[in-house]
Coordinates of C-alpha atoms in Angstrom, one line a residue:
X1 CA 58.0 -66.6 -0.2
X2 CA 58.9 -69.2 1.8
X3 CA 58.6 -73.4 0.8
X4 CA 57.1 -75.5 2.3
X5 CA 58.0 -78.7 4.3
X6 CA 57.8 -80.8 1.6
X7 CA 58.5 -78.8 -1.3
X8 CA 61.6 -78.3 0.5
X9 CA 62.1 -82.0 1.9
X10 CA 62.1 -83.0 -1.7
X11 CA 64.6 -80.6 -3.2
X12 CA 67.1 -81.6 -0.3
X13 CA 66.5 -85.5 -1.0
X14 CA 67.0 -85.5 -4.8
X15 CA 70.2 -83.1 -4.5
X16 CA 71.7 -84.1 -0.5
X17 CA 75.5 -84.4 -1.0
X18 CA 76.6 -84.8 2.4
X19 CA 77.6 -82.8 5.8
X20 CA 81.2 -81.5 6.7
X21 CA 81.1 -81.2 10.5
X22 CA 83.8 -78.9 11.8
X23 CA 84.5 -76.2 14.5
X24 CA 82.8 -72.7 13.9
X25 CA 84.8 -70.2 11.8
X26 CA 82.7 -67.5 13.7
X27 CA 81.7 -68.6 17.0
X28 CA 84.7 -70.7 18.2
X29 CA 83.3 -72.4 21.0
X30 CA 80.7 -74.1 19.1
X31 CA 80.9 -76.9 16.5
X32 CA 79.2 -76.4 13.1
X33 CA 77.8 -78.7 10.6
X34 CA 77.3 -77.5 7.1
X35 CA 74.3 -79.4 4.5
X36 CA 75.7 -79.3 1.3
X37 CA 73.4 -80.1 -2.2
X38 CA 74.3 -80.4 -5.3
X39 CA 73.9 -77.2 -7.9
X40 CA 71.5 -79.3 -10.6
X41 CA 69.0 -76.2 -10.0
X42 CA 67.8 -73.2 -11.9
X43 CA 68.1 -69.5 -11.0
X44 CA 64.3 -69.6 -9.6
X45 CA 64.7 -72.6 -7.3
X46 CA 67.9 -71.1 -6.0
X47 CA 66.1 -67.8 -5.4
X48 CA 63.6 -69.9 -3.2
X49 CA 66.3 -71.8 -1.5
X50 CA 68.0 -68.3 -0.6
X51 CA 65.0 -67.6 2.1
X52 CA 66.2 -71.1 3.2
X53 CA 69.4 -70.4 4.6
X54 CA 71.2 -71.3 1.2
X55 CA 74.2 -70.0 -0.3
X56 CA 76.4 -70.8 -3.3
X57 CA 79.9 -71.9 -3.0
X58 CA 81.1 -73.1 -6.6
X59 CA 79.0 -75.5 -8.7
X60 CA 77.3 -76.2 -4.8
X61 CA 75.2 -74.7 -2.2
X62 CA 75.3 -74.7 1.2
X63 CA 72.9 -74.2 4.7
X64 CA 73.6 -74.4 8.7
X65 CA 72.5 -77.3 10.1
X66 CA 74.0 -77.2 13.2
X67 CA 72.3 -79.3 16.1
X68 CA 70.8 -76.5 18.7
X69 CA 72.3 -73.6 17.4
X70 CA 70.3 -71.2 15.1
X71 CA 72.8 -68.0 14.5
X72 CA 73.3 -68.2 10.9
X73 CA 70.2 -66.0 9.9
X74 CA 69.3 -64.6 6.1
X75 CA 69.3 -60.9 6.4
X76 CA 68.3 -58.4 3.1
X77 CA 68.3 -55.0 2.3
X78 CA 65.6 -53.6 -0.2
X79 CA 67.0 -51.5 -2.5
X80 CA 64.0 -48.8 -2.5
X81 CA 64.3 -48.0 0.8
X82 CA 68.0 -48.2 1.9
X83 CA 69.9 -45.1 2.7
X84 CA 73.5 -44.4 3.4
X85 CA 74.7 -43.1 6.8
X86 CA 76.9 -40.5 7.1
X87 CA 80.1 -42.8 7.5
X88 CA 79.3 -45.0 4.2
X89 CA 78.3 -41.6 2.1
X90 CA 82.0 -40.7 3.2
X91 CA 83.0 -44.0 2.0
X92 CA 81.1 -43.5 -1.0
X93 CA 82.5 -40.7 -2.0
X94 CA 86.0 -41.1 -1.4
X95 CA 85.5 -44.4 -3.4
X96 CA 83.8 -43.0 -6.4
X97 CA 87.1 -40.5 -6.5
X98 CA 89.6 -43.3 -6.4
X99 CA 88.2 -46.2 -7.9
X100 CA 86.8 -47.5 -11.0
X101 CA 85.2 -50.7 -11.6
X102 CA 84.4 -53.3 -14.6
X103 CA 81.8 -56.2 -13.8
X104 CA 82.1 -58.9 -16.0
X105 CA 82.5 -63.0 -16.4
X106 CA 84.1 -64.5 -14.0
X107 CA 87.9 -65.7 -15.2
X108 CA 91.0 -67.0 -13.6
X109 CA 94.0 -64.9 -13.9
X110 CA 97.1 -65.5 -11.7
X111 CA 97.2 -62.0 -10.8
X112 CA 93.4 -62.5 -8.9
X113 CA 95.4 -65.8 -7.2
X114 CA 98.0 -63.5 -5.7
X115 CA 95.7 -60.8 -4.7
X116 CA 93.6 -63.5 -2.8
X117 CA 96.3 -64.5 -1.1
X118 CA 97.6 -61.4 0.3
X119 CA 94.3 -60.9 1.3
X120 CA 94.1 -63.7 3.5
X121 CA 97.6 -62.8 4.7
X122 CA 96.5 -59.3 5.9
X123 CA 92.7 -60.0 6.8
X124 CA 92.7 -63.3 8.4
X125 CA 96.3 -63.9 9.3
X126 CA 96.1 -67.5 6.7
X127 CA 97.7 -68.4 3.6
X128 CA 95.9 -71.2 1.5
X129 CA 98.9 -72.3 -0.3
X130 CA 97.2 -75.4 -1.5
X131 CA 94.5 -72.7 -3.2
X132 CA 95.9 -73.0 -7.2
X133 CA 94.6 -72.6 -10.2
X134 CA 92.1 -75.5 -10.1
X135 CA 90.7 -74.4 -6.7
X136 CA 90.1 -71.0 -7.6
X137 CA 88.2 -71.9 -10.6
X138 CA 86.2 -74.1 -8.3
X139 CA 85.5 -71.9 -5.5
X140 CA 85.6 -68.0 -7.8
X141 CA 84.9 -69.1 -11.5
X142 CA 82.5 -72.3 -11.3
X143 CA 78.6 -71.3 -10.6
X144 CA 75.4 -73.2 -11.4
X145 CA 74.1 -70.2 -12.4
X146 CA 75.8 -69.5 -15.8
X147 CA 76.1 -66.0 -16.7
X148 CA 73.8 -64.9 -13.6
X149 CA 77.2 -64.9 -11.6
X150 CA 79.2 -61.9 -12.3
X151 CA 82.7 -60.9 -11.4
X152 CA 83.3 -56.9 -10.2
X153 CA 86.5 -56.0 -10.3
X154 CA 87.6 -52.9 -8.0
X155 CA 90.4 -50.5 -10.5
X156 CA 92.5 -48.2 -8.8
X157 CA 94.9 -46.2 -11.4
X158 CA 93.7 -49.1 -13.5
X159 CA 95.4 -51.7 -11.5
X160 CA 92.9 -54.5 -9.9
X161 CA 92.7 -54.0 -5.9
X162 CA 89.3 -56.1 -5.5
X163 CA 87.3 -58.4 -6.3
X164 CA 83.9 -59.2 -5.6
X165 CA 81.7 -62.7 -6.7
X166 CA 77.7 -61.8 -7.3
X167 CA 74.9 -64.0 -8.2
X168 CA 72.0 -61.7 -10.0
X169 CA 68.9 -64.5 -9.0
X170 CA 65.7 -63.2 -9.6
X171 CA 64.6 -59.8 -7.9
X172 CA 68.0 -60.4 -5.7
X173 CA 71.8 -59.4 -6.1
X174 CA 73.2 -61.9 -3.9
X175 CA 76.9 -61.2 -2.5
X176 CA 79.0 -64.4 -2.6
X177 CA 82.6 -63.7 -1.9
X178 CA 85.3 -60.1 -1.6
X179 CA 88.8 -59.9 -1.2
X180 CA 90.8 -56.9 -1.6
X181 CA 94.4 -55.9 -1.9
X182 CA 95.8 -54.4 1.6
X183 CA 97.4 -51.9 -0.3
X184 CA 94.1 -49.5 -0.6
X185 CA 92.6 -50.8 2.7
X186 CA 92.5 -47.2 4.2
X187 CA 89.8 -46.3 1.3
X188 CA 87.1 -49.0 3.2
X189 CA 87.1 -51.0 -0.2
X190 CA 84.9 -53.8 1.9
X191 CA 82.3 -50.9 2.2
X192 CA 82.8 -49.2 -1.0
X193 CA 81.9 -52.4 -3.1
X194 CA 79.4 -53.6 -0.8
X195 CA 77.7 -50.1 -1.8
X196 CA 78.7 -50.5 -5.4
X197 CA 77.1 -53.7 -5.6
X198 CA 73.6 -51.8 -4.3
X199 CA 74.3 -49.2 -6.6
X200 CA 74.4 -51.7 -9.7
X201 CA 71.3 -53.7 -8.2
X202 CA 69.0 -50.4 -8.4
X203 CA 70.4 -49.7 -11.9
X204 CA 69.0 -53.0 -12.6
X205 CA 65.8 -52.8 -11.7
X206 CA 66.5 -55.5 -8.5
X207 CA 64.4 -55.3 -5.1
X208 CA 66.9 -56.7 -2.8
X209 CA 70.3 -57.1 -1.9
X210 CA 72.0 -60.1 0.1
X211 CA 75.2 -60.3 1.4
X212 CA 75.2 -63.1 3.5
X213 CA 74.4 -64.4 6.8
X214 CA 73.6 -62.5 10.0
X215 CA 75.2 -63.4 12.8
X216 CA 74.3 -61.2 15.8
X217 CA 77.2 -62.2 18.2
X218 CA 80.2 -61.9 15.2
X219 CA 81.6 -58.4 14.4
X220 CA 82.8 -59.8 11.1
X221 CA 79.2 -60.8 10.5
X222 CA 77.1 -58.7 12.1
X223 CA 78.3 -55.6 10.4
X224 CA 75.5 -55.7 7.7
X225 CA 72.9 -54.7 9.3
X226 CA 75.1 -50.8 9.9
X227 CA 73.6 -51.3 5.9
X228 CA 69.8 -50.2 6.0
X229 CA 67.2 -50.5 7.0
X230 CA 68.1 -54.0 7.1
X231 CA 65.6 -57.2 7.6
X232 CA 66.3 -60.2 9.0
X233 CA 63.8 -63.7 8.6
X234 CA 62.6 -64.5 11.4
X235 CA 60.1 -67.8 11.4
X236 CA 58.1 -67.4 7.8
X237 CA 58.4 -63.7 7.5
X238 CA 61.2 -61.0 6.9
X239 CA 60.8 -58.9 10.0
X240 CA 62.6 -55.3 10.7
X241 CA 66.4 -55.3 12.3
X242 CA 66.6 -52.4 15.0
X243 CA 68.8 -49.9 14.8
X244 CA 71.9 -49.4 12.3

């Protein structure tokens, strides 16, 4: 359900941190300004704050607030009525053959450092080499949320080739962050533990699942909604996104 005006207006004013104001990481000819709040909130005001536009990053959270430019939508799939197409029951498949997985507390380990890294390398063509120890525990390991934030680690003959961030708020399995070792990219791991992570939120009794923001005009965004039926919030109410 959505908050209103005020119930929202005062949850931004007692927590406001500031805005970082930068140039779009998914539409490049726009500029983007971020609100970030403070993370002195329990799991039920986040789970409000979710049909807000807010997401977790660390001990923070995080909305759009960028002057005329409304792309960043919340998009969900329930659980009770999502179904695979034939391409993800493929992936499915394939994945349940060659992987195993353990979700746990989150930890650092220099082995998840590396593997981030060579991530980066091979997905975005960046290497973060000022990312050590400290920042991954701030960005992977830190969460407001205590032991609602759980760490599922992808296994391939036992060795860790992903790595996935999930916040279990509420009736929602929110998806925070993947990375994945390049090594077993031809097995679709971004996929295969985006349909793991369903798999575990039905096992758990949750309604929805969230993995991020919407954004209609960005392949590496828009993507989610292939995961359905898919909704998206449009205005007060969670409305139907066409086609897969």
């Amino acid at each position: 359900m959505k908050l209103s005006p005020e119930r929202r207006y005062e949850i931004e004013n007692a927590l406001y941190l500031g805005h970082h104001n930068h140039r779009c990481s998914y539409l490049p000819d726009r500029m983007a300004s971020l609100l970030y709040l403070d993370g002195s909130l329990d799991a039920a005001t986040y789970r409000e704050l979710l049909d807000e536009g807010y997401r977790r990053t660390g001990s923070g959270l995080y909305r759009p607030d960028c002057a005329g430019c409304q792309e960043c939508r919340v998009l969900r799939i329930p659980l009770a009525s999502f179904s695979m197409t034939d391409s993800q029951r493929r992936v499915w498949k394939k994945g349940q053959r060659v992987f195993t997985y353990s979700l746990q507390k989150p930890e650092f380990d220099p082995k998840k450092l590396r593997l981030y890294r060579r991530y980066l390398l091979y997905q975005h063509r960046t290497y973060e080499s000022d990312l050590d120890e400290q920042g991954y525990r701030e960005f992977f390991v830190s969460s407001f949320l205590g032991a609602n934030t759980k760490e599922l680690v992808l296994l391939h003959n036992g060795r860790p080739v992903g790595l996935s961030i999930i916040d279990i708020v509420e009736d929602v399995l929110s998806s925070v962050y993947f990375f994945f070792d390049p090594d077993v990219a031809r097995y679709s791991p971004g996929v295969y533990s985006m349909l793991l992570e369903m798999h575990l939120a039905r096992e758990m009794g949750l309604a929805y699942h969230y993995p991020g923001y919407y954004i209609e005009g960005c392949p590496a965004m828009n993507y989610k909604a292939r995961f359905g039926p898919a909704e998206i919030l449009s205005g007060e109410a969670f409305t139907p996104v066409p086609g897969r």
